[in-house]
Structure formats: structure tokens, C-alpha cells
Amino acid sequence: MQKHIGEPPTITVLYLRPNVPLTQHYEQTTALNFCKGYLCLFVTVLLCLGAQSEVYAQITISVKVNHNDDDAEERTNDGSMYLNSSDLELVDDGSRDQIVGMRFMGITIPQGTTILDAYIQFETDETNSGTTNLTFHGEDVDDAARFTNSTNNISNRPLTSASVNWNNVPPWTTVSEKHNTPDLTSIIQEIVNRGGWSSGNDMVIIVSGSGERTAESHNGESANAPKLFITYDGNFDLEDCYTVKQTSSGELYSWEQSGSHTFIGNLGVPEVETMVMNGSCDTIFTADGGDFGTINPITGSFTSMGSLGQVDNPTLGTHTIRDVDGMAIDNLSGYIYASERRNSSTDLLFLIDPRNGQVVQDAFGAGIDYVPIPGALLDIDDLAFSPCTGELFGVSTVSNSSSVNDIIVKIDIQSGVATPIVTLPECDSEGMGFNNNCDLFVSAGNSGCVNAGAIFQVNLTTGALTEITDIGGDVEAVVCCVDAPQPSPLACTVLQTNSVCGSTAADIEVFPTGGTGGYVYAWSNGPTTKTQSGVSNGTYTVTVTDFSGNTTTCEVIAETYDPSCSIVEDQADCDKQGSGQATVTLTGVVGAYSLLWSDGQTTATATGLDGGLHTVTVTDGYGCTSTCTIDIQEPAQALICNASQTQYTSCGNASDGEASVVASFGIPAYTYLWDNGQTSTTATGLSQGLHSVTVEDSAGCTTSCSVEILQDTSCCQIIYTNRFLMYKSTHP
């Protein structure tokens, strides 16, 4: 029957392999899963540390009292039990003496393991300072039962022969202060040495003595109930490498570099040809044909995560994954690089996300899920990353050939191009893998021309092979645990990337660095891709999450590239040739810009321009251009005018004279202003006398001329005076 164990304990594993310190936390969920979990934890320790033959580990567990009836008080005078006290009196409760029992569940320590340290941590509930002496025993049973209300339920339990005294317990003067008991190793050791002890069993510690110290109970504050800490020796021999022999149901073996190998179990599938182990060394990934999944390192069984499906390349087309021949895990990013075998054609390189068992889309660019692997023999039968250089290696073969020697190649992870490194004497190398020391191993298939079914260490300089172990048969895959490297801090930048000019929208792209790779993107406006096209002006933020769950955020201000210009002509010297001047005004320019006039000038205002067409080109910071033109108007001769009277004034000082003006040269059209305010070519209503007119051309140049208005000549009078001399006549 499965136990209900309440809140899970915490397990801390301190690995002491030379130069590789590591602390790992593990929390159980249920008793059944915990037993499996411990086994998995133990296997994790076995798998995690690479090529050493032995691992030194100190494992610490901590378990709290997890139920109301797992800390109890028993009165010594009558054996009555109290299971629901709000605190634990150690051990006097006023004038009443008692003993206290505490039950700790799910103690995950293998039978007979060496205990290095043990203690109980109490938290002060009430302050006490009187003399107190306590004695600790364990219940001497394989699996301790829960406390009940039956009389003497604590005192009737058998005690360990080992006991620990805590004499003159220091005063507890501060509420919520923590206090640790002396070392209880002897008690814990006696219990786990029992023949019937099993990892995951429950343990009871009993306290008796005199005096009073008051601690929190599970009923009072469950989070601060008594907690038992145990540290034990986790030393064990290491089995760190695995291989798969291809049969109708597949066979998983572990092997050691000392030359031994051990059959673990059947996979239950026939087409496993490659496998990898993650950087935590607790999961083996593989593929059965085109079906991705995991291998249980304890039983050998294969669990499918589903079909890998199709991959796309806009140039080479769509391909359905059916025969995964090689896999190598990038322990920094967590992604798996995989090769797909194609009969009589170049193999393909693509990526798998082991978290979901899916092909990584756009792994080699927009719309490009895969690239071919040119430069190798017909097949890439397996892949492996070197932990020393980070380079991707492959073993290149002609399958089922007993005469063509295999080649170790390096593969460019961006282009897929394979470069030969060294030729092997073997001719059917099927699997390959590095260990933590950067030693390379290959396995031979049925057609091996050195020793079919053997595992060899490879000299990468000469290609020489040293046989490690002979499993026999078609040994298709080999893998050793390789520690994941420590990543650099995760960071990102965002850039506007489009250079399409005249656009009303922008393209932006995020560039992450560091972290553990496997980046996932979340933009402030919704998309989850690395790039965005056609965004409008504005500020955009993106959160980048790496394979390990680390995040960073960066932003960009998107601006569209649509520069434009306009030109205005400035007034030139009216009596001077080549004095034209124009100024350009810019809009929509992004970043630094440059100007170039058709006569070579580079400033916003161009001077000394001759008459005629002139252009200016503006180039902004993204290389986008705009050109505008102006026609500089420059006269052949300076503006002149001639005014003449066209009508005399009438007689009698009338103001009815008229005059007209004729403009020449300059730049038509002309405007006129007479001294009486009239603005046409002919002025009317002029009085007798001198009148002037100012003429202005379209360039703003002016000239003046004048005319004298005269009276009509018919108004002139000539007066003649005749003198008559009168005489008196004497003649009749």
C-alpha cells in the first residue's frame, strides 16, 4: 500500500569529483514516485560525472515533521497521549513530566549506508532559560508507525541502544530562533543498519530528560516544525557510457573504459542507430527511424515522444524524416543536431528540440529547417560534439561496405559542409561519442573490417583504433556522459535591419548572446519569431528566454526610411551673372546624412549658381536617397524700364494725364508700382508734372524710371495789344 507522506523532503547531493563541484536539489512528490525518484537520483549520480571510475558524493536529506500526529507528547505519570499540542515541551510541561516523539517520513537512505552527520533543528516557540538536560533515542524498528492516542504509545516503542545526551541545553531566549541538537549519527546509523531497513522508510526519534525548552510543533507552525538533517556517504562506482546493439527489439548496454560491458535491457524497437545524453546526464535521447524518444537507462526501454515529421528548405524542398542516423547534443544550447540518411544522396543536417521532440524550424535561416552535408562519403552514420573544442564531428561511411575505409569529419554547423580529418582502418563505423576527457570512441557494425561489434577509442591524429570492449553484432550507437559547460550571461540587442528605401514600414531583428542557447522570443506586440517585417514606427521590446529558462529583455526604436527634400531659391544679385542661390529642406531622414549638389557642393545652401536646372541628392544613414531639382532663373541683361506720356492733362490744371511703362530684360513676369499707387503698366489720372514707376521682375530685381506729364497744347493763349491813336477830325 502506498504511504501518504505529506510535504516532500529536500535532498542535496554534493559531488566531489576532482575539479567538478556541483550541488543538486531534488524534491519528491509521492512515496511511490519518490522511490522511483531516488532511483533516478541515484542513476543521475551514476551517469552525471563522466569518465571517472569512482565518484565521491556526500548526500544530505532534510525532512520535517509533516502531520499533526507525527509529533506527540506522552505524560510520564499516566501514559496519556497528546497529538494536537500547539507546541512541544522538551520535556517538562509546567509541573508535569513527559516524553516527546517525532516521526520523520520518507528517509531516502539506502540500507547500511555510512552516516556522516545527523541532527534535529528546532525553532523556539516560547523562551526558556532554566537548566535542561535531554536524551535522544531512536525507535528500533525498520519502518516507524504513526503516533496514536493509545496509552503509552511512545514509551511502549523499542529504543535503539544508541543514545545521545544534550546536557545543559543553552537558554532559548528569542522566539523563532533555530537550535540544532548534538550529532545524532549513532542513532541514525543503528536504524539504517537494520536488516529490514529500506530507503524511503519512516523514522522516529524520542526525547526524554528534565527541564524545559519549548519548540514549535506541526500543529502550531507546520512550516517550522522539527526538521531532521542527515548527511551520508554516497560513494559508488561509475558506469558512464552506453551503447545500443541493433536487433529486432534493440539492446542497451553499459560499458566502461576498463573493458567491461553489461546488458541492461531491450529497447522494444528495431531501428535505433544513434543516441545522446543531456548535460545533466540523466536522460538518453534517441530515434527509432523517424520517431524521437528517450531510453530508460535502468530498464533499456524506449519511450516515444512522437514523429519528427517534415523539414523544409526553400531550395531543396520538403523532406519527411524517416531514418535518423546520427545525433549530437549541444550541451550549451540543449539542442540536438541530427543527420537524416538518404540512400544514394547527400545526408541532411537538422535540429531537434528535446524538450518537445520537434524539429527546430528556421534553424539555418528563414524557412530553412535543414541543410545538406556535402564533402563526406555517402553516409554520416553518427555525430558528436567535442567538449574541448565545441566542434561538431561526424563519422562518414559507405554503409555495409567492407572495403571503403571510414573517415572522421568536422561539420560546419551553419553550412553543413563536412571537412575530412582522418581516415580510420575500420569500414563500418556506426556510432561515435566523446567522453569528458575529449577521448573519441566509435562502434563497429556487422560489416566491420577490423572487429565487427567492437567499441574502439580513436586517435584523432593518426586514425589508429584501440579496442575497448567487444559486444558483438551490429553495435549502432555509443554515448558517454559529458558535463554541460557553464554559459556566459544571457544578453540581447535589437537592430533595424531593412535597407529598403521609400518604405513605410521597418524590419527588426533580435540578436541574443550567451545563456544556454535554444532561444525563444516574445515581442511586446505579439510575435515569437527572431525577426519581424513591416512594423510601423515605434518602440518594440523583446524578451529572450534560453534553454535553461533564463531571460533578458532589450528594445529598439523602429523608424521607416523615406527621405524627401524640397528646394527654395534665394534672391541673387540682380546685376551679376552666376549669383544664383538655393537652399534644400529635408524630411524623413534617419541618422547621419549627406548632400550632393549637381555642381559638387555639399551644404544645405548652394551658392554661385548659374541660371538653369540644378539638382541635389540627399543620402541618409541607411543609404536611402532622395533627389530634388530647381530651375535657377538668371536674366541675360539687367532689368530696365522706359516710361512715356500717353495723354496730356486738360486745360485748367486737370489731373487726367496718363503714362505707360515698358520693362525689358530681367526675368519676367514684371510687377509695377507708380508713385500714385497704381500697379498696371499704364497709370491714369496723373497731374501735370514729374511721375515715377518702379518695376520688379520675378527674381525680385527692381528698376525705376520717370516721365513728365504735360498739359494739352490747345490750352495755350496768345494775346496781341493794338494801340490806336485817336484824333479829332476837323473835317466834316
XYZ file of C-alpha atoms in Angstrom:
732
model
C 0.000 0.000 0.000
C 1.316 3.430 -0.891
C 2.036 5.752 2.032
C 0.814 9.308 2.247
C 3.997 11.148 3.062
C 2.920 14.801 3.066
C 5.445 17.510 2.293
C 8.459 16.096 0.435
C 11.968 16.183 1.842
C 14.834 18.002 0.194
C 17.877 16.095 -0.994
C 21.192 17.839 -1.577
C 23.944 15.975 -3.414
C 27.491 17.317 -3.172
C 29.653 15.695 -5.842
C 33.330 15.706 -5.043
C 34.771 14.573 -8.346
C 38.068 16.419 -8.899
C 37.557 19.870 -10.438
C 33.795 19.407 -10.866
C 31.941 20.617 -7.754
C 28.168 20.523 -8.087
C 25.163 20.859 -5.814
C 21.855 19.436 -6.952
C 18.447 19.788 -5.257
C 15.720 17.217 -5.656
C 12.187 17.215 -4.205
C 9.888 14.189 -4.071
C 6.152 14.278 -4.767
C 4.714 10.944 -3.644
C 6.102 7.915 -1.868
C 5.845 5.735 -4.960
C 7.348 8.334 -7.215
C 9.891 9.146 -4.581
C 11.198 5.611 -4.519
C 11.484 5.824 -8.277
C 12.762 9.337 -7.887
C 15.506 8.214 -5.586
C 16.447 5.525 -8.021
C 16.506 8.154 -10.713
C 18.547 10.387 -8.428
C 20.976 7.572 -7.816
C 21.163 6.910 -11.535
C 21.705 10.622 -12.084
C 24.727 10.414 -9.856
C 25.887 7.354 -11.762
C 25.507 8.997 -15.147
C 26.415 12.551 -14.460
C 30.107 12.680 -13.868
C 31.796 11.370 -16.948
C 34.841 9.214 -17.327
C 35.982 8.748 -13.729
C 35.834 5.213 -12.328
C 34.547 6.340 -8.942
C 32.540 9.299 -7.696
C 32.727 10.682 -4.169
C 29.439 12.184 -3.039
C 28.026 13.493 0.216
C 24.250 13.414 0.131
C 22.211 15.416 2.641
C 18.482 14.981 3.156
C 16.237 17.135 5.316
C 12.758 16.027 6.404
C 10.247 17.936 8.541
C 7.500 16.548 10.745
C 4.687 16.581 8.208
C 1.485 15.640 10.072
C -0.310 16.647 13.241
C 0.040 13.142 14.673
C 3.730 12.849 13.803
C 4.846 14.879 16.813
C 3.358 13.718 20.109
C 3.695 14.149 23.887
C 3.171 11.413 26.483
C 2.668 12.136 30.192
C 5.064 10.001 32.219
C 2.688 9.679 35.181
C -0.196 8.000 33.340
C 0.896 7.421 29.730
C -1.790 9.720 28.294
C -1.088 10.939 24.765
C -1.380 14.433 23.266
C -1.249 14.602 19.456
C -2.554 18.106 18.824
C -0.417 20.335 21.003
C 0.368 23.791 19.610
C 3.965 23.370 20.803
C 6.399 20.728 22.039
C 7.608 20.994 25.625
C 11.038 19.366 25.864
C 10.332 17.801 28.250
C 8.526 19.360 31.231
C 5.095 20.909 30.741
C 4.801 23.031 33.850
C 4.794 20.554 36.757
C 4.150 17.548 34.509
C 6.956 15.436 33.120
C 6.615 13.950 29.647
C 8.455 12.321 26.791
C 8.246 13.583 23.215
C 8.198 11.608 19.979
C 8.814 12.896 16.437
C 8.226 10.863 13.274
C 10.106 11.725 10.067
C 8.761 10.189 6.883
C 10.409 9.064 3.659
C 14.030 8.815 4.796
C 15.714 8.083 1.478
C 18.904 6.430 2.642
C 19.977 3.012 1.333
C 20.282 0.214 3.869
C 23.715 0.057 5.503
C 24.891 3.428 4.142
C 27.533 5.231 6.208
C 26.024 8.181 8.077
C 28.336 11.202 8.249
C 26.225 13.654 10.241
C 22.710 13.951 11.697
C 20.818 16.445 13.857
C 17.338 17.832 14.535
C 16.615 21.532 14.163
C 14.027 23.084 16.498
C 12.514 26.559 16.405
C 11.787 28.388 19.657
C 8.081 28.801 20.415
C 8.461 30.164 23.974
C 11.583 31.428 25.731
C 13.118 29.220 28.455
C 16.402 29.529 30.313
C 16.260 27.030 33.185
C 18.565 24.033 33.463
C 17.593 21.425 30.898
C 19.129 18.019 30.093
C 17.746 15.958 27.221
C 18.352 12.407 25.983
C 17.635 11.232 22.415
C 16.881 7.663 21.256
C 15.558 6.246 18.037
C 12.741 3.742 17.679
C 14.471 0.464 16.943
C 12.235 -0.717 14.071
C 12.545 -0.986 10.307
C 9.669 1.383 9.496
C 8.190 3.511 12.295
C 4.409 3.806 12.666
C 2.423 6.985 13.229
C 1.560 8.014 16.798
C -1.903 7.226 18.155
C -3.969 8.163 21.200
C -3.470 4.764 22.825
C -1.876 4.943 26.283
C 1.935 4.796 26.400
C 2.143 4.903 22.593
C 5.615 6.446 22.817
C 7.098 4.651 25.830
C 5.991 1.243 24.559
C 8.153 1.584 21.467
C 11.521 -0.230 21.446
C 14.535 2.062 21.737
C 17.864 1.937 19.974
C 20.847 1.002 22.077
C 22.497 4.176 20.839
C 21.542 7.376 22.615
C 22.756 10.962 22.630
C 22.717 13.323 25.609
C 22.203 17.067 25.289
C 23.217 18.328 28.692
C 22.913 21.903 29.862
C 20.930 22.946 26.845
C 21.668 26.657 26.208
C 18.864 29.096 27.055
C 16.291 29.711 24.347
C 15.793 33.453 24.707
C 14.436 34.512 21.311
C 11.191 33.357 19.723
C 11.648 31.834 16.220
C 15.364 31.267 16.814
C 16.761 27.984 15.416
C 18.537 25.435 17.631
C 20.360 22.289 16.498
C 20.823 19.171 18.589
C 24.169 17.454 19.060
C 25.224 14.884 16.447
C 22.682 12.025 16.268
C 24.741 9.945 13.811
C 24.983 6.893 16.106
C 21.191 6.661 16.409
C 20.532 7.041 12.673
C 23.322 4.603 11.805
C 21.820 1.916 14.059
C 18.436 2.271 12.379
C 19.649 2.195 8.745
C 21.886 -0.773 9.568
C 18.840 -2.872 10.430
C 18.358 -5.760 8.042
C 14.806 -4.695 7.255
C 15.557 -1.043 6.675
C 14.708 0.211 3.167
C 15.193 3.576 1.532
C 12.015 5.614 1.910
C 11.049 4.154 5.306
C 9.946 6.282 8.262
C 11.967 7.006 11.400
C 11.002 8.057 14.978
C 13.213 9.994 17.408
C 12.211 10.016 21.101
C 13.252 12.696 23.631
C 13.287 12.322 27.421
C 15.066 14.112 30.293
C 14.422 17.057 32.580
C 13.886 20.796 32.324
C 12.003 22.729 29.670
C 12.656 24.059 26.211
C 9.548 24.890 24.139
C 9.697 24.254 20.383
C 7.251 24.771 17.530
C 5.078 21.765 16.641
C 3.393 20.836 13.381
C 0.065 21.911 14.885
C 1.490 25.263 15.941
C 3.514 26.248 12.854
C 3.811 23.464 10.314
C 6.445 25.348 8.319
C 8.701 25.480 11.388
C 8.075 22.011 12.776
C 11.133 19.967 13.849
C 13.364 19.055 10.902
C 15.789 16.138 10.697
C 19.023 16.581 8.700
C 21.080 13.541 7.679
C 24.284 13.531 5.619
C 25.537 10.210 4.309
C 28.348 8.841 2.165
C 27.254 8.427 -1.460
C 30.440 6.904 -2.899
C 29.884 4.431 -5.726
C 31.484 3.030 -8.843
C 30.592 4.789 -12.044
C 29.038 3.349 -15.196
C 29.121 6.306 -17.544
C 28.889 5.042 -21.130
C 26.166 3.270 -23.092
C 25.773 1.576 -26.426
C 22.937 0.120 -28.484
C 23.138 -3.109 -30.409
C 20.620 -3.238 -33.236
C 18.377 -6.303 -33.157
C 14.692 -6.874 -33.797
C 13.972 -5.260 -30.416
C 17.231 -3.376 -29.753
C 19.598 -3.981 -26.809
C 21.028 -1.389 -24.392
C 24.434 -1.997 -22.775
C 26.528 -0.026 -20.351
C 30.283 -0.210 -20.762
C 33.390 1.008 -19.027
C 36.711 2.046 -20.429
C 38.271 -0.708 -18.364
C 36.821 -3.102 -20.942
C 33.696 -4.493 -19.257
C 30.166 -4.193 -20.570
C 26.770 -5.114 -19.109
C 23.466 -5.875 -20.793
C 20.721 -3.622 -19.367
C 17.564 -4.434 -21.307
C 15.665 -4.368 -24.572
C 14.518 -1.148 -26.179
C 11.470 -2.739 -27.768
C 12.135 -1.062 -31.144
C 14.326 -2.215 -34.057
C 15.772 0.892 -35.735
C 17.765 2.802 -33.112
C 21.062 3.864 -34.716
C 22.169 6.786 -32.539
C 21.681 8.306 -29.091
C 22.824 11.248 -26.969
C 22.835 12.137 -23.283
C 21.947 15.584 -21.973
C 24.323 17.767 -19.955
C 22.760 16.684 -16.663
C 23.471 13.092 -17.674
C 20.045 11.929 -16.548
C 18.291 11.469 -19.917
C 19.208 9.469 -23.020
C 17.594 10.684 -26.261
C 17.364 8.611 -29.419
C 15.307 7.993 -32.548
C 13.715 4.853 -33.904
C 13.744 5.624 -37.608
C 11.885 8.952 -37.666
C 10.326 8.534 -34.223
C 12.037 10.596 -31.488
C 12.088 9.487 -27.851
C 14.051 8.534 -24.741
C 15.744 5.411 -23.405
C 15.384 4.419 -19.756
C 18.982 3.825 -18.567
C 17.738 1.401 -15.905
C 15.494 -0.846 -17.998
C 16.583 -0.006 -21.544
C 13.004 0.622 -22.685
C 12.273 3.192 -25.395
C 9.533 5.801 -24.896
C 8.359 7.670 -27.977
C 7.786 11.432 -27.957
C 6.295 11.312 -31.450
C 7.236 11.514 -35.096
C 9.713 14.184 -36.170
C 7.651 14.867 -39.283
C 8.844 17.053 -42.137
C 11.631 19.557 -42.685
C 11.660 22.312 -45.293
C 14.249 24.064 -47.413
C 13.028 26.611 -49.985
C 15.681 25.482 -52.475
C 15.787 21.730 -51.848
C 12.149 21.150 -50.964
C 10.290 19.295 -48.218
C 11.629 16.055 -46.738
C 9.980 13.632 -44.309
C 12.313 12.401 -41.550
C 12.395 8.595 -41.690
C 15.950 7.473 -40.861
C 17.829 9.444 -38.190
C 21.345 8.066 -38.448
C 23.257 10.427 -36.176
C 22.659 12.745 -33.228
C 24.884 15.070 -31.188
C 23.677 17.257 -28.346
C 24.937 20.791 -27.923
C 25.079 20.812 -24.140
C 25.206 24.594 -24.049
C 22.017 25.210 -26.014
C 20.371 21.868 -25.299
C 19.512 21.369 -28.985
C 20.281 18.115 -30.766
C 21.972 18.207 -34.181
C 20.764 15.227 -36.204
C 21.601 13.669 -39.567
C 18.965 12.124 -41.812
C 20.187 9.318 -44.047
C 19.186 9.426 -47.706
C 20.007 6.453 -49.901
C 22.433 7.330 -52.709
C 22.203 11.019 -51.873
C 23.757 13.555 -49.524
C 22.573 13.249 -45.921
C 20.762 16.152 -44.265
C 21.577 18.131 -41.107
C 18.700 19.426 -38.952
C 17.993 20.267 -35.299
C 15.699 18.721 -32.681
C 14.378 20.393 -29.538
C 14.469 17.562 -26.964
C 12.015 19.377 -24.710
C 9.160 18.668 -27.095
C 10.647 16.217 -29.569
C 10.037 18.551 -32.506
C 12.203 19.724 -35.386
C 13.587 23.239 -34.839
C 12.131 25.386 -37.594
C 14.208 28.070 -39.325
C 17.346 26.596 -37.737
C 19.506 27.694 -40.684
C 17.636 30.853 -41.670
C 14.144 31.979 -42.558
C 12.253 28.971 -43.896
C 15.355 26.736 -43.815
C 14.933 23.755 -41.472
C 17.801 21.690 -42.883
C 20.960 21.826 -44.989
C 22.758 19.052 -46.886
C 26.089 17.650 -45.647
C 28.405 17.762 -48.667
C 32.055 16.754 -48.609
C 31.591 13.377 -46.913
C 31.136 9.793 -48.053
C 27.592 8.661 -48.766
C 26.506 8.387 -45.122
C 27.036 10.311 -41.906
C 26.447 7.416 -39.523
C 26.759 9.401 -36.297
C 27.600 12.813 -34.850
C 29.278 14.079 -31.669
C 30.351 17.426 -30.218
C 33.862 17.639 -28.790
C 33.642 19.004 -25.218
C 37.112 20.502 -25.657
C 36.605 22.489 -28.866
C 32.823 22.646 -29.236
C 33.185 21.435 -32.837
C 30.765 19.008 -34.438
C 32.333 15.755 -35.648
C 30.842 13.022 -37.788
C 31.825 9.549 -38.897
C 31.452 9.244 -42.663
C 30.922 5.794 -44.152
C 29.664 3.794 -47.082
C 27.083 1.613 -45.362
C 27.550 -2.155 -45.473
C 30.872 -1.770 -47.246
C 33.739 -3.996 -46.136
C 36.307 -2.272 -48.331
C 35.838 1.535 -48.103
C 37.540 2.984 -45.048
C 35.563 5.345 -42.843
C 36.518 8.993 -42.359
C 36.201 11.242 -39.326
C 34.975 14.661 -40.495
C 34.263 18.053 -38.971
C 30.899 19.536 -39.907
C 30.192 23.251 -40.086
C 27.045 23.746 -38.016
C 25.910 26.662 -40.198
C 26.509 25.352 -43.708
C 26.632 21.591 -43.101
C 29.855 21.255 -45.102
C 31.989 18.297 -43.963
C 35.791 18.507 -43.891
C 37.775 15.228 -43.657
C 40.054 14.958 -40.601
C 41.447 11.434 -40.500
C 40.813 8.073 -42.155
C 40.087 5.026 -39.995
C 41.137 1.435 -40.626
C 37.517 0.467 -39.847
C 34.967 0.291 -42.649
C 31.586 0.105 -40.882
C 31.743 2.621 -38.039
C 28.173 3.118 -36.863
C 28.303 5.085 -33.615
C 30.576 7.755 -32.161
C 30.847 9.793 -28.960
C 33.279 11.766 -26.800
C 33.817 11.481 -23.055
C 34.674 14.298 -20.639
C 38.381 13.854 -21.381
C 37.650 14.522 -25.077
C 38.511 10.940 -25.986
C 36.598 9.817 -29.076
C 35.014 6.363 -29.342
C 33.403 4.601 -32.299
C 31.435 1.379 -32.546
C 31.507 -1.091 -35.420
C 28.573 -2.665 -37.207
C 28.189 -6.083 -38.803
C 30.486 -5.259 -41.724
C 33.400 -4.015 -39.660
C 36.710 -4.864 -41.262
C 38.696 -4.651 -38.002
C 36.349 -6.276 -35.497
C 32.592 -6.212 -36.065
C 30.612 -5.350 -32.946
C 33.517 -3.777 -31.019
C 33.918 -0.361 -29.393
C 37.193 1.454 -30.151
C 38.985 4.544 -28.912
C 40.132 6.725 -31.833
C 43.452 8.523 -32.192
C 42.299 11.689 -33.933
C 45.810 12.369 -35.217
C 46.597 9.019 -36.823
C 43.209 7.317 -37.028
C 44.535 4.340 -35.081
C 41.935 2.325 -33.143
C 42.292 0.803 -29.676
C 39.653 -1.790 -28.851
C 37.836 -1.134 -25.554
C 35.266 -3.936 -25.461
C 33.695 -6.424 -27.857
C 29.916 -6.610 -27.619
C 29.432 -8.380 -30.937
C 26.767 -7.905 -33.582
C 25.638 -4.632 -35.096
C 26.662 -2.012 -32.495
C 24.981 1.123 -33.825
C 25.336 3.800 -31.154
C 27.738 4.825 -28.420
C 27.468 7.657 -25.904
C 29.275 8.824 -22.766
C 28.182 11.470 -20.331
C 29.699 14.891 -20.984
C 29.200 17.710 -18.487
C 27.356 20.774 -19.734
C 29.659 23.829 -19.917
C 28.910 26.938 -17.919
C 27.235 29.569 -20.120
C 28.089 33.240 -20.325
C 25.402 35.702 -19.173
C 22.367 35.956 -21.424
C 22.075 39.271 -23.271
C 20.474 40.640 -26.419
C 20.409 43.556 -28.824
C 17.743 44.528 -31.353
C 18.527 46.184 -34.675
C 16.503 47.598 -37.512
C 17.726 45.533 -40.434
C 15.836 46.507 -43.589
C 17.537 48.698 -46.183
C 14.517 49.007 -48.499
C 14.231 52.719 -49.161
C 11.000 54.528 -49.644
C 9.303 52.021 -47.327
C 6.621 52.998 -44.861
C 7.440 50.019 -42.586
C 10.581 48.630 -40.941
C 12.186 45.221 -40.331
C 13.654 44.452 -36.889
C 15.686 41.502 -35.574
C 16.898 40.439 -32.136
C 20.445 39.111 -31.687
C 20.866 37.112 -28.442
C 24.227 36.153 -26.966
C 25.302 33.957 -24.081
C 22.978 31.861 -21.993
C 22.399 28.262 -22.965
C 21.066 28.855 -26.465
C 17.779 27.439 -27.655
C 16.382 30.946 -27.626
C 12.645 31.663 -27.512
C 11.330 35.145 -28.280
C 8.338 37.138 -27.021
C 7.835 40.578 -28.596
C 5.801 43.329 -26.987
C 3.476 43.381 -29.999
C 2.897 39.623 -30.002
C 5.186 37.758 -32.451
C 7.504 34.985 -31.234
C 9.964 34.948 -34.134
C 13.548 36.202 -34.230
C 12.669 38.805 -36.844
C 9.693 40.998 -37.642
C 8.921 42.550 -41.005
C 6.786 45.526 -41.862
C 6.436 47.109 -38.432
C 5.411 50.726 -38.134
C 7.385 53.435 -36.394
C 7.614 52.990 -32.627
C 9.367 51.286 -29.724
C 9.432 47.488 -29.558
C 10.706 45.291 -26.723
C 11.518 41.592 -26.859
C 12.089 39.108 -24.049
C 14.563 36.338 -24.857
C 14.381 33.062 -22.912
C 17.151 30.480 -23.247
C 17.007 26.702 -22.959
C 17.539 26.893 -19.186
C 14.749 29.405 -18.592
C 16.975 32.467 -18.135
C 15.502 35.680 -19.566
C 16.699 39.066 -20.776
C 14.902 41.994 -22.426
C 16.006 44.574 -24.986
C 14.302 47.155 -27.183
C 14.578 49.061 -30.441
C 13.003 52.209 -31.843
C 11.832 51.367 -35.362
C 11.972 54.150 -37.948
C 10.941 53.985 -41.580
C 13.312 55.018 -44.370
C 11.563 57.522 -46.637
C 13.691 60.683 -47.016
C 12.443 63.599 -49.123
C 13.637 67.106 -49.980
C 12.444 70.440 -51.291
C 14.362 73.496 -52.596
C 13.692 77.199 -52.376
C 15.606 79.761 -54.437
C 17.234 82.604 -52.588
C 17.426 86.073 -54.226
C 20.512 86.509 -56.383
C 22.403 89.697 -57.233
C 20.280 91.393 -59.885
C 23.168 92.881 -61.773
C 25.580 89.939 -61.527
C 25.799 86.690 -63.513
C 26.304 83.375 -61.624
C 24.900 84.674 -58.384
C 22.019 82.227 -58.017
C 21.456 80.648 -54.604
C 19.182 77.810 -53.363
C 18.528 76.030 -50.033
C 17.332 72.423 -49.587
C 14.986 71.343 -46.766
C 14.885 67.651 -45.654
C 12.165 65.464 -44.123
C 12.054 61.763 -43.158
C 15.836 61.458 -42.891
C 17.122 58.778 -40.450
C 20.564 59.031 -38.899
C 23.507 60.932 -40.325
C 23.002 62.202 -43.861
C 24.965 63.725 -46.733
C 24.106 66.209 -49.506
C 25.478 66.464 -53.022
C 24.527 69.228 -55.472
C 24.942 68.759 -59.189
C 27.867 71.210 -59.177
C 29.575 69.312 -56.308
C 28.556 71.485 -53.371
C 27.683 69.540 -50.172
C 25.995 72.098 -47.924
C 22.288 72.746 -47.463
C 22.595 76.089 -49.278
C 24.271 76.146 -52.682
C 25.632 79.486 -53.901
C 27.089 80.939 -57.087
C 24.592 79.123 -59.257
C 24.219 79.926 -62.926
C 20.823 80.096 -64.473
C 19.237 76.777 -65.360
C 18.434 73.418 -63.701
C 20.264 72.382 -60.537
C 19.744 69.132 -58.511
C 20.630 67.980 -55.014
C 20.699 64.377 -53.716
C 20.293 63.560 -50.005
C 21.565 60.197 -48.656
C 20.509 59.199 -45.125
C 22.195 56.943 -42.575
C 20.707 53.800 -44.126
C 21.766 54.648 -47.664
C 18.332 55.795 -48.778
C 18.284 58.733 -51.212
C 16.003 61.465 -52.463
C 16.661 63.966 -55.278
C 15.018 67.302 -55.984
C 15.550 69.954 -58.683
C 15.247 73.713 -59.047
C 15.427 75.958 -62.121
C 17.555 78.987 -61.300
C 16.267 81.999 -63.220
C 19.060 84.379 -64.230
C 18.478 87.243 -66.732
C 20.588 87.787 -69.820
C 20.676 91.549 -69.023
C 19.731 93.596 -66.034
C 16.175 94.788 -65.733
C 15.406 98.219 -67.314
C 12.268 100.231 -67.914
C 11.082 103.185 -70.052
C 8.098 105.349 -69.141
C 6.321 107.697 -71.573
C 3.364 110.058 -71.507
C 0.369 108.786 -73.390
C -2.119 111.596 -72.623
C -1.771 115.267 -71.725
C -3.673 116.840 -68.944
C -6.627 119.004 -69.927
C -6.713 122.706 -69.592
C -7.266 124.243 -66.257
C -4.887 122.116 -64.063
C -6.857 118.910 -64.603
C -5.452 115.559 -63.281
C -6.242 113.449 -66.236
C -2.856 112.788 -67.706
C -1.722 109.246 -68.499
C 1.586 107.415 -68.872
C 2.759 103.869 -69.586
C 5.879 101.909 -68.803
C 7.690 99.201 -70.765
C 10.000 96.738 -68.873
C 12.829 94.921 -70.590
C 15.244 92.169 -69.707
C 15.390 90.840 -66.124
C 13.197 87.819 -65.532
C 9.571 88.178 -66.500
C 6.924 88.484 -65.246
C 7.003 92.061 -64.035
C 5.119 93.977 -61.418
C 4.703 97.762 -61.361
C 4.219 100.423 -58.742
C 3.555 104.045 -59.748
C 4.094 106.896 -57.380
C 0.336 107.301 -57.099
C -0.042 103.650 -56.057
C -1.270 102.273 -59.330
C 0.125 98.827 -60.326
C -0.540 98.405 -64.016
C 1.628 99.255 -66.983
C -0.458 102.343 -67.601
C -1.050 104.964 -64.951
C -4.059 107.262 -65.263
C -5.326 110.381 -63.539
C -1.913 111.905 -63.446
C -1.425 115.560 -62.712
C 0.896 117.793 -64.597
C 4.494 117.257 -63.516
C 7.121 114.502 -62.974
C 5.939 110.944 -62.113
C 7.947 107.745 -61.385
C 7.294 103.993 -61.586
C 9.173 101.028 -60.031
C 9.322 97.723 -61.914
C 10.116 94.374 -60.203
C 10.782 91.120 -62.045
C 10.083 87.558 -60.844
C 13.576 87.320 -59.341
C 12.836 90.288 -57.117
C 15.083 92.653 -59.002
C 13.816 96.239 -59.368
C 14.390 99.303 -61.507
C 12.739 102.736 -61.710
C 12.019 105.231 -64.435
C 10.119 108.562 -64.658
C 8.065 110.616 -67.029
C 6.945 114.298 -67.106
C 3.252 114.834 -67.676
C 2.468 117.950 -69.791
C -0.731 119.962 -70.380
C -2.531 119.789 -73.666
C -1.077 122.449 -76.074
C -4.534 123.672 -77.101
C -4.831 125.312 -73.762
C -2.127 127.926 -74.666
C -3.397 131.716 -75.435
C -1.504 134.475 -77.453
C -2.617 137.998 -76.606
C -1.930 140.866 -79.128
C -2.330 144.536 -77.992
C -3.202 147.100 -80.694
C -2.677 150.744 -79.842
C -4.944 153.209 -81.603
C -4.156 156.948 -81.736
C -7.356 158.896 -81.859
C -7.570 162.340 -83.437
C -10.431 164.775 -83.502
C -11.393 165.337 -87.061
C -11.733 168.862 -88.347
C -13.173 167.609 -91.424
C -16.822 167.299 -91.631
